[in-house]
Short mmCIF file of C-alpha atoms in Angstrom, two decimals:
data_model
loop_
_atom_site.label_atom_id
_atom_site.label_comp_id
_atom_site.label_asym_id
_atom_site.label_seq_id
_atom_site.Cartn_x
_atom_site.Cartn_y
_atom_site.Cartn_z
CA UNK I 1 -44.43 -6.60 -44.23
CA UNK I 2 -44.07 -2.96 -44.04
CA UNK I 3 -40.35 -1.91 -44.00
CA UNK I 4 -39.21 -0.32 -41.02
CA UNK I 5 -37.60 2.73 -42.83
CA UNK I 6 -41.01 3.36 -44.52
CA UNK I 7 -42.80 3.50 -40.98
CA UNK I 8 -40.09 5.76 -39.62
CA UNK I 9 -40.31 8.26 -42.43
CA UNK I 10 -44.23 8.22 -42.37
CA UNK I 11 -44.17 8.91 -38.75
CA UNK I 12 -41.62 11.86 -38.98
CA UNK I 13 -43.66 13.51 -41.76
CA UNK I 14 -46.94 13.10 -39.71
CA UNK I 15 -45.24 14.86 -36.76
CA UNK I 16 -44.21 17.72 -38.81
CA UNK I 17 -47.82 18.34 -40.04
CA UNK I 18 -49.16 18.16 -36.47
CA UNK I 19 -46.44 20.62 -35.30
CA UNK I 20 -47.20 23.18 -38.02
CA UNK I 21 -50.90 23.25 -37.01
CA UNK I 22 -50.01 24.13 -33.29
CA UNK I 23 -48.73 27.28 -31.53
CA UNK I 24 -47.16 28.12 -28.29
CA UNK I 25 -47.22 25.93 -25.44
CA UNK I 26 -49.24 23.34 -27.19
CA UNK I 27 -46.69 22.99 -29.79
CA UNK I 28 -44.04 22.50 -27.25
CA UNK I 29 -45.98 19.73 -25.35
CA UNK I 30 -46.91 17.93 -28.57
CA UNK I 31 -43.23 18.15 -29.60
CA UNK I 32 -41.99 16.48 -26.62
CA UNK I 33 -44.71 13.72 -26.70
CA UNK I 34 -44.05 12.88 -30.36
CA UNK I 35 -40.21 12.89 -29.82
CA UNK I 36 -40.61 10.24 -27.05
CA UNK I 37 -43.07 7.98 -29.16
CA UNK I 38 -40.58 8.42 -32.13
CA UNK I 39 -37.49 7.57 -30.06
CA UNK I 40 -39.39 4.70 -28.43
CA UNK I 41 -40.29 3.27 -31.66
CA UNK I 42 -36.76 3.72 -33.55
CA UNK I 43 -35.04 2.03 -30.62
CA UNK I 44 -37.54 -0.75 -29.93
CA UNK I 45 -36.07 -4.17 -30.71
CA UNK I 46 -37.81 -5.94 -33.63
CA UNK I 47 -38.03 -9.80 -33.56
CA UNK I 48 -37.63 -10.09 -37.23
CA UNK I 49 -34.72 -7.62 -37.92
CA UNK I 50 -31.24 -8.90 -38.40
CA UNK I 51 -27.82 -8.01 -36.94
CA UNK I 52 -26.71 -4.84 -38.39
CA UNK I 53 -22.96 -3.74 -38.52
CA UNK I 54 -22.43 -0.31 -37.27
CA UNK I 55 -18.49 -0.32 -37.80
CA UNK I 56 -16.43 -2.94 -39.70
CA UNK I 57 -12.45 -3.43 -39.60
CA UNK I 58 -10.52 -5.78 -41.62
CA UNK I 59 -8.58 -8.62 -39.88
CA UNK I 60 -4.93 -7.64 -40.30
CA UNK I 61 -1.41 -8.43 -38.94
CA UNK I 62 0.25 -6.47 -36.45
CA UNK I 63 1.42 -6.19 -32.83
CA UNK I 64 -0.63 -7.26 -29.85
CA UNK I 65 0.46 -5.42 -26.73
CA UNK I 66 -0.67 -6.28 -23.26
CA UNK I 67 -0.25 -3.64 -20.59
CA UNK I 68 -1.44 -3.17 -16.97
CA UNK I 69 -2.61 0.38 -16.38
CA UNK I 70 -1.91 1.89 -12.97
CA UNK I 71 -1.17 5.03 -11.05
CA UNK I 72 2.27 5.69 -9.72
CA UNK I 73 3.86 8.28 -7.42
CA UNK I 74 7.44 9.81 -7.74
CA UNK I 75 9.32 9.46 -4.68
CA UNK I 76 12.86 9.48 -3.34
CA UNK I 77 14.86 6.31 -3.28
CA UNK I 78 15.40 4.72 -0.04
CA UNK I 79 18.12 6.68 1.50
CA UNK I 80 17.84 9.49 -0.97
CA UNK I 81 16.21 11.88 1.51
CA UNK I 82 17.69 12.62 4.90
CA UNK I 83 16.48 14.71 7.82
CA UNK I 84 19.12 16.32 9.63
CA UNK I 85 19.03 17.77 13.12
CA UNK I 86 20.47 18.20 16.73
CA UNK I 87 20.38 15.86 19.71
CA UNK I 88 20.55 18.38 22.34
CA UNK I 89 18.58 21.54 23.40
CA UNK I 90 19.92 24.81 22.30
CA UNK I 91 19.47 28.02 20.37
CA UNK I 92 20.07 28.12 16.63
CA UNK I 93 22.92 30.47 16.30
CA UNK I 94 23.55 30.31 12.38
CA UNK I 95 21.96 28.79 9.40
CA UNK I 96 24.35 28.46 6.52
CA UNK I 97 21.99 27.31 4.00
CA UNK I 98 18.55 28.50 2.42
CA UNK I 99 15.53 26.50 0.86
CA UNK I 100 16.56 25.12 -2.59
CA UNK I 101 20.35 25.55 -1.98
CA UNK I 102 22.75 22.76 -3.24
CA UNK I 103 24.96 21.32 -0.60
CA UNK I 104 27.87 18.97 -0.63
CA UNK I 105 28.66 16.03 1.66
CA UNK I 106 30.49 17.20 4.73
CA UNK I 107 29.34 20.96 4.24
CA UNK I 108 28.43 22.76 7.39
CA UNK I 109 24.67 23.66 7.11
CA UNK I 110 23.82 25.02 10.69
CA UNK I 111 25.15 25.72 14.09
CA UNK I 112 23.66 25.88 17.60
CA UNK I 113 24.81 27.82 20.60
CA UNK I 114 27.19 25.37 22.32
CA UNK I 115 28.92 27.47 24.81
CA UNK I 116 28.07 25.25 27.65
CA UNK I 117 29.21 22.15 25.80
CA UNK I 118 32.51 24.21 25.01
CA UNK I 119 32.98 24.91 28.67
CA UNK I 120 32.54 21.42 29.52
CA UNK I 121 35.16 20.27 26.93
CA UNK I 122 37.60 22.94 28.21
CA UNK I 123 37.35 21.88 31.86
CA UNK I 124 37.72 18.27 31.07
CA UNK I 125 40.78 19.16 28.83
CA UNK I 126 42.45 21.02 31.74
CA UNK I 127 41.69 18.24 34.06
CA UNK I 128 43.28 15.69 31.70
CA UNK I 129 46.34 18.14 31.18
CA UNK I 130 46.60 18.27 35.23
CA UNK I 131 46.48 14.35 35.31
CA UNK I 132 49.20 13.80 32.63
CA UNK I 133 51.44 16.57 34.46
CA UNK I 134 50.89 14.54 37.76
CA UNK I 135 51.71 11.32 35.96
CA UNK I 136 54.84 12.71 34.47
CA UNK I 137 55.75 14.16 37.82
CA UNK I 138 55.34 10.79 39.38
CA UNK I 139 57.31 8.97 36.74
CA UNK I 140 60.00 11.81 37.36
CA UNK I 141 60.29 11.75 41.11
CA UNK I 142 59.36 8.18 42.44
CA UNK I 143 61.88 6.02 40.30
CA UNK I 144 64.68 8.62 41.74
CA UNK I 145 63.45 8.22 45.30
CA UNK I 146 63.45 4.45 44.72
CA UNK I 147 66.93 4.71 43.40
CA UNK I 148 68.18 6.85 46.40
CA UNK I 149 66.59 4.31 48.96
CA UNK I 150 68.02 1.44 47.01
CA UNK I 151 71.48 3.20 47.39
CA UNK I 152 71.10 3.65 51.24
CA UNK I 153 70.12 0.06 51.34
CA UNK I 154 73.35 -0.97 49.50
CA UNK I 155 75.35 1.08 51.72
CA UNK I 156 73.70 -0.40 54.79
CA UNK I 157 74.43 -3.82 53.50
CA UNK I 158 78.11 -2.75 52.89
CA UNK I 159 78.29 -1.55 56.38
CA UNK I 160 76.78 -4.73 57.78
CA UNK I 161 79.31 -6.79 55.83
CA UNK I 162 82.30 -4.75 56.97
CA UNK I 163 81.03 -4.88 60.68
CA UNK I 164 80.74 -8.61 60.31
CA UNK I 165 84.29 -8.83 58.95
CA UNK I 166 85.56 -6.54 61.71
CA UNK I 167 83.89 -8.48 64.51
CA UNK I 168 85.08 -11.93 63.38
CA UNK I 169 88.76 -10.62 63.14
CA UNK I 170 88.41 -8.86 66.58
CA UNK I 171 87.11 -11.97 68.40
CA UNK I 172 90.48 -13.76 68.54
CA UNK I 173 92.23 -10.61 69.73
CA UNK I 174 90.02 -10.18 72.68
CA UNK I 175 91.97 -9.35 75.61
CA UNK I 176 95.10 -9.24 73.38
CA UNK I 177 95.13 -5.69 72.19
CA UNK I 178 91.48 -5.31 71.48
CA UNK I 179 89.49 -3.84 74.34
CA UNK I 180 85.94 -4.47 75.17
CA UNK I 181 84.98 -1.05 74.22
CA UNK I 182 86.21 -1.71 70.75
CA UNK I 183 84.49 -4.84 70.52
CA UNK I 184 81.30 -3.35 71.62
CA UNK I 185 81.60 -0.57 69.07
CA UNK I 186 81.90 -3.19 66.25
CA UNK I 187 78.90 -4.97 67.50
CA UNK I 188 77.03 -1.79 67.67
CA UNK I 189 77.78 -1.27 64.05
CA UNK I 190 76.53 -4.67 63.17
CA UNK I 191 73.26 -4.02 64.85
CA UNK I 192 72.89 -0.43 63.26
CA UNK I 193 73.58 -1.78 59.88
CA UNK I 194 71.10 -4.69 60.30
CA UNK I 195 68.39 -2.12 61.30
CA UNK I 196 69.27 0.08 58.33
CA UNK I 197 68.95 -2.76 56.03
CA UNK I 198 65.52 -3.53 57.30
CA UNK I 199 64.51 0.02 57.33
CA UNK I 200 65.56 0.64 53.70
CA UNK I 201 64.23 -2.44 52.64
CA UNK I 202 60.61 -1.58 53.87
CA UNK I 203 61.26 2.00 52.58
CA UNK I 204 61.99 0.70 49.13
CA UNK I 205 58.94 -1.82 49.17
CA UNK I 206 56.77 1.12 50.22
CA UNK I 207 58.06 3.57 47.47
CA UNK I 208 57.48 0.86 44.84
CA UNK I 209 54.08 -0.03 45.99
CA UNK I 210 52.98 3.71 46.29
CA UNK I 211 54.63 4.26 42.78
CA UNK I 212 52.55 1.30 41.17
CA UNK I 213 49.44 2.29 43.03
CA UNK I 214 49.67 6.10 42.22
CA UNK I 215 50.47 5.28 38.72
CA UNK I 216 47.46 3.10 38.17
CA UNK I 217 45.13 5.31 39.99
CA UNK I 218 46.21 8.27 37.64
CA UNK I 219 46.13 6.16 34.48
CA UNK I 220 42.58 5.13 35.38
CA UNK I 221 41.68 8.85 36.00
CA UNK I 222 43.29 9.82 32.87
CA UNK I 223 41.32 7.04 30.86
CA UNK I 224 37.93 8.32 32.71
CA UNK I 225 38.69 11.80 31.98
CA UNK I 226 39.69 11.13 28.31
CA UNK I 227 36.35 9.12 27.95
CA UNK I 228 34.42 12.11 29.49
CA UNK I 229 36.14 14.63 27.05
CA UNK I 230 35.36 12.35 24.14
CA UNK I 231 31.68 12.24 25.11
CA UNK I 232 31.70 15.96 25.66
CA UNK I 233 33.25 16.54 22.30
CA UNK I 234 30.48 14.31 20.81
CA UNK I 235 27.92 16.38 22.51
CA UNK I 236 29.66 19.51 21.26
CA UNK I 237 29.67 18.03 17.71
CA UNK I 238 25.86 17.90 17.84
CA UNK I 239 25.85 21.66 17.67
CA UNK I 240 27.17 21.60 14.13
CA UNK I 241 24.86 20.19 11.54
CA UNK I 242 26.87 18.53 8.62
CA UNK I 243 25.20 17.60 5.26
CA UNK I 244 25.31 13.80 5.09
CA UNK I 245 25.19 13.62 1.32
CA UNK I 246 25.15 15.75 -1.88
CA UNK I 247 21.72 17.13 -2.68
CA UNK I 248 19.30 20.04 -2.40
CA UNK I 249 17.80 21.58 0.81
CA UNK I 250 14.02 20.40 0.38
CA UNK I 251 12.77 21.71 3.85
CA UNK I 252 13.96 23.99 6.76
CA UNK I 253 11.65 23.57 10.04
CA UNK I 254 13.28 26.25 12.10
CA UNK I 255 14.97 29.67 11.92
CA UNK I 256 17.97 31.53 13.46
CA UNK I 257 17.10 32.32 17.13
CA UNK I 258 14.74 29.64 17.65
CA UNK I 259 15.28 27.23 20.43
CA UNK I 260 15.50 23.48 19.72
CA UNK I 261 14.11 21.24 22.34
CA UNK I 262 15.68 17.66 21.94
CA UNK I 263 13.73 14.77 23.60
CA UNK I 264 13.75 11.21 23.03
CA UNK I 265 14.18 11.76 19.25
CA UNK I 266 16.31 13.84 17.18
CA UNK I 267 14.84 17.32 16.18
CA UNK I 268 14.44 17.48 12.58
CA UNK I 269 15.87 20.88 11.28
CA UNK I 270 17.01 20.49 7.63
CA UNK I 271 15.96 17.83 5.19
CA UNK I 272 18.43 17.00 2.43
CA UNK I 273 17.16 15.55 -0.89
CA UNK I 274 19.41 13.89 -3.41
CA UNK I 275 17.25 14.88 -6.48
CA UNK I 276 19.02 12.58 -8.75
CA UNK I 277 17.91 9.61 -6.72
CA UNK I 278 14.18 9.32 -7.47
CA UNK I 279 11.97 6.22 -8.04
CA UNK I 280 8.58 5.67 -9.45
CA UNK I 281 6.17 3.68 -7.17
CA UNK I 282 3.52 2.08 -9.28
CA UNK I 283 0.53 0.86 -7.24
CA UNK I 284 -0.58 -2.34 -9.03
CA UNK I 285 -3.80 -4.05 -8.20
CA UNK I 286 -3.60 -7.61 -6.52
CA UNK I 287 -5.47 -8.81 -9.53
CA UNK I 288 -2.70 -7.64 -12.08
CA UNK I 289 0.41 -8.05 -9.79
CA UNK I 290 1.08 -11.55 -10.94
CA UNK I 291 1.85 -10.37 -14.41
CA UNK I 292 4.28 -7.54 -13.39
CA UNK I 293 7.85 -8.95 -13.04
CA UNK I 294 11.18 -7.28 -12.60
CA UNK I 295 12.53 -6.19 -16.03
CA UNK I 296 9.18 -5.22 -17.49
CA UNK I 297 9.16 -2.00 -19.42
CA UNK I 298 7.06 0.82 -18.17
CA UNK I 299 5.88 4.06 -19.81
CA UNK I 300 4.51 6.73 -17.80
CA UNK I 301 3.36 10.33 -18.10
CA UNK I 302 2.98 13.30 -15.56
CA UNK I 303 0.64 16.37 -16.14
CA UNK I 304 3.35 18.79 -15.88
CA UNK I 305 4.75 17.35 -19.30
CA UNK I 306 1.69 16.73 -21.34
CA UNK I 307 2.29 14.53 -24.18
CA UNK I 308 5.85 13.42 -23.11
CA UNK I 309 6.31 9.84 -22.35
CA UNK I 310 9.12 8.75 -19.95
CA UNK I 311 10.33 5.12 -19.87
CA UNK I 312 11.85 2.76 -17.41
CA UNK I 313 11.62 -0.81 -16.26
CA UNK I 314 10.60 -2.52 -13.21
CA UNK I 315 13.58 -3.13 -10.69
CA UNK I 316 11.56 -4.33 -7.70
CA UNK I 317 8.03 -5.66 -6.74
CA UNK I 318 7.54 -4.88 -3.11
CA UNK I 319 6.67 -8.13 -1.34
CA UNK I 320 4.37 -6.32 1.31
CA UNK I 321 0.91 -5.34 0.47
CA UNK I 322 -0.55 -1.75 0.87
CA UNK I 323 -4.14 -1.06 1.60
CA UNK I 324 -5.65 2.06 -0.09
CA UNK I 325 -9.33 2.83 -0.10
CA UNK I 326 -10.08 -0.74 1.08
CA UNK I 327 -8.14 -2.09 -2.04
CA UNK I 328 -5.06 -4.18 -1.95
CA UNK I 329 -2.04 -2.98 -4.04
CA UNK I 330 1.67 -3.94 -4.37
CA UNK I 331 4.18 -1.45 -5.33
CA UNK I 332 6.38 -1.96 -8.35
CA UNK I 333 9.47 0.20 -8.07
CA UNK I 334 11.06 1.56 -11.12
CA UNK I 335 14.46 3.27 -10.95
CA UNK I 336 14.60 6.58 -12.75
CA UNK I 337 17.84 7.74 -14.67
CA UNK I 338 19.40 10.83 -13.45
CA UNK I 339 18.20 12.96 -16.47
CA UNK I 340 14.62 11.90 -15.95
CA UNK I 341 15.04 12.28 -12.26
CA UNK I 342 16.12 15.96 -12.64
CA UNK I 343 13.03 16.88 -14.59
CA UNK I 344 10.58 15.54 -11.92
CA UNK I 345 9.63 16.12 -8.36
CA UNK I 346 8.79 13.88 -5.41
CA UNK I 347 5.06 13.36 -4.85
CA UNK I 348 4.21 13.87 -8.55
CA UNK I 349 1.35 11.54 -9.79
CA UNK I 350 2.15 9.46 -12.97
CA UNK I 351 0.01 7.51 -15.42
CA UNK I 352 1.81 4.20 -16.06
CA UNK I 353 1.52 1.41 -18.62
CA UNK I 354 3.48 -1.72 -17.69
CA UNK I 355 4.22 -3.86 -20.59
CA UNK I 356 3.30 -7.60 -19.35
CA UNK I 357 3.18 -9.28 -22.90
CA UNK I 358 3.72 -8.49 -26.67
CA UNK I 359 3.67 -10.46 -29.87
CA UNK I 360 4.66 -8.97 -33.31
CA UNK I 361 3.33 -9.40 -36.79
CA UNK I 362 0.42 -11.67 -35.86
CA UNK I 363 -3.25 -11.81 -37.08
CA UNK I 364 -5.16 -9.73 -34.86
CA UNK I 365 -8.75 -7.91 -34.43
CA UNK I 366 -9.72 -5.15 -32.00
CA UNK I 367 -11.18 -6.15 -28.59
CA UNK I 368 -14.23 -4.25 -29.58
CA UNK I 369 -15.04 -6.95 -32.13
CA UNK I 370 -15.89 -9.70 -29.41
CA UNK I 371 -19.39 -10.06 -28.37
CA UNK I 372 -20.93 -12.44 -25.83
CA UNK I 373 -23.52 -14.96 -27.28
CA UNK I 374 -24.19 -17.24 -24.67
CA UNK I 375 -21.43 -18.59 -22.95
CA UNK I 376 -19.10 -17.75 -25.86
CA UNK I 377 -17.33 -14.75 -27.15
CA UNK I 378 -17.83 -14.33 -30.78
CA UNK I 379 -16.99 -12.20 -33.70
CA UNK I 380 -19.33 -11.43 -36.29
CA UNK I 381 -17.81 -11.79 -39.68
CA UNK I 382 -19.24 -9.87 -42.73
CA UNK I 383 -20.31 -11.82 -45.82
CA UNK I 384 -22.96 -12.94 -47.98
CA UNK I 385 -24.80 -10.05 -47.67
CA UNK I 386 -25.00 -10.09 -43.79
CA UNK I 387 -23.22 -10.96 -40.46
CA UNK I 388 -22.45 -14.60 -39.15
CA UNK I 389 -20.90 -15.16 -35.83
CA UNK I 390 -17.47 -17.11 -35.38
CA UNK I 391 -15.78 -18.12 -32.34
CA UNK I 392 -11.96 -18.08 -33.33
CA UNK I 393 -9.04 -19.58 -31.28
CA UNK I 394 -7.35 -16.42 -29.62
CA UNK I 395 -3.90 -16.05 -28.18
CA UNK I 396 -2.65 -13.09 -26.30
CA UNK I 397 -5.31 -10.67 -25.35
CA UNK I 398 -3.87 -7.26 -25.46
CA UNK I 399 -4.90 -3.92 -24.21
CA UNK I 400 -6.62 -2.90 -27.56
CA UNK I 401 -6.16 -5.95 -29.72
CA UNK I 402 -6.43 -9.66 -29.47
CA UNK I 403 -4.25 -12.48 -31.28
CA UNK I 404 -6.22 -14.57 -33.66
CA UNK I 405 -4.67 -18.26 -33.96
CA UNK I 406 -7.37 -19.68 -36.18
CA UNK I 407 -10.97 -19.21 -37.27
CA UNK I 408 -10.52 -16.11 -39.32
CA UNK I 409 -8.48 -15.11 -42.36
CA UNK I 410 -6.27 -11.98 -43.04
CA UNK I 411 -8.55 -9.54 -44.79
CA UNK I 412 -11.98 -10.65 -43.69
CA UNK I 413 -14.32 -7.84 -42.46
CA UNK I 414 -15.38 -8.14 -38.76
CA UNK I 415 -18.02 -5.86 -36.88
CA UNK I 416 -16.68 -3.61 -34.23
CA UNK I 417 -20.09 -2.05 -33.55
CA UNK I 418 -23.16 -3.86 -34.02
CA UNK I 419 -27.04 -4.04 -33.36
CA UNK I 420 -28.19 -7.29 -32.39
CA UNK I 421 -31.86 -8.54 -32.97
CA UNK I 422 -33.95 -9.11 -29.89
CA UNK I 423 -34.42 -12.91 -30.42
CA UNK I 424 -31.03 -14.55 -31.43
CA UNK I 425 -31.20 -17.33 -33.84
CA UNK I 426 -30.85 -20.76 -32.35
CA UNK I 427 -27.76 -21.65 -34.40
CA UNK I 428 -25.91 -18.79 -32.97
CA UNK I 429 -26.15 -20.14 -29.34
CA UNK I 430 -24.82 -23.74 -30.30
CA UNK I 431 -21.65 -22.46 -32.09
CA UNK I 432 -18.41 -23.65 -30.67
CA UNK I 433 -14.97 -22.48 -30.92
CA UNK I 434 -12.64 -23.28 -34.13
CA UNK I 435 -10.41 -26.04 -33.39
CA UNK I 436 -7.18 -26.64 -35.08
CA UNK I 437 -6.77 -30.08 -36.84
CA UNK I 438 -6.45 -32.98 -34.28
CA UNK I 439 -7.46 -30.76 -31.33
CA UNK I 440 -10.69 -31.17 -29.19
CA UNK I 441 -12.81 -28.59 -27.91
CA UNK I 442 -12.62 -27.46 -24.31
CA UNK I 443 -15.75 -25.64 -24.23
#
């Protein structure tokens, strides 16, 4: 059999001779044709050729790390970004902050023209003051009138009692020194006293009723006016926009002098961002989300800091799916430390690695060493002047390496790059996985 290397050398030498004999366009066309023929011959599979190792590595001990690769986005935590605004229509009279300013909770950041609301508050306050004065006057005068009427009633009762006693005394003396005129006068006094008692009694009841009714009415008016004043003050407070938290001004949507028209929703004017409260939202494919659990370590990078790796851990796996480009993702949330958050910005894109498995000091081979032969993934081991396939028992399959449980020994050379023959030997397709003692094959 003519060696393959000899034929290749012969073809190359012959091509050089032919090219040397040609000029111009003919040389170019001939060069293209010869290159195509030579390439077809070189890469043409040969039935009788054996597997050739293009790269070898030694089986060794080390760490097998399994990671889920995904893309993430830096976003504010829930409640870390607040859009402040106003609930009523008005003109912006003053902006106290600019974009990028740091603000504190309770700080005044904007004011709207609230003269109408202030007038309404002043009017209601005046009405409330008037009602309080009326109630005070009522409490001062009505009890006095009631006491005066009660005094007159007591006098009338005393007069009636005196008239009754006088009449009873005069009756036996009728015609014996007491004239009819005197007796009639005493009877008249009795009648007048009775009428006065009835009059003052009715008057006192009327005064008590008026006092109670007027007092209740004024109390109700005061309560209603106080409620209206409280509502007016609340509306007035909408004209002053206060920062709800510590943070930085991340957006201003209107300027001084512009009119804010409030509708069913609050008009957003200024956005406050708590820059220390950022999180990384990792979009994990539905096929990988089962391995991602809270507490899993995460390494991520952003383009603005090339070469720098940030670290964190999964705090929560969001239960709801998210459809992006017709692919189902689940969000894994990573809370960022303050020092990391201060270096990043919302909406930055991050390249993430989520650690889902790790074994240390185990026997391992690169994943590139595995090749499919039939239904088995085999590894070609170098030995006895050639390569022979082995199906080892494997453990954790990491991102770059795979754990070897049995079938390979430390220090053996395995092929990570290989050229296979066109026709595989029959014994290669019948090999089975190496089983430990006492264990049956499941292939």
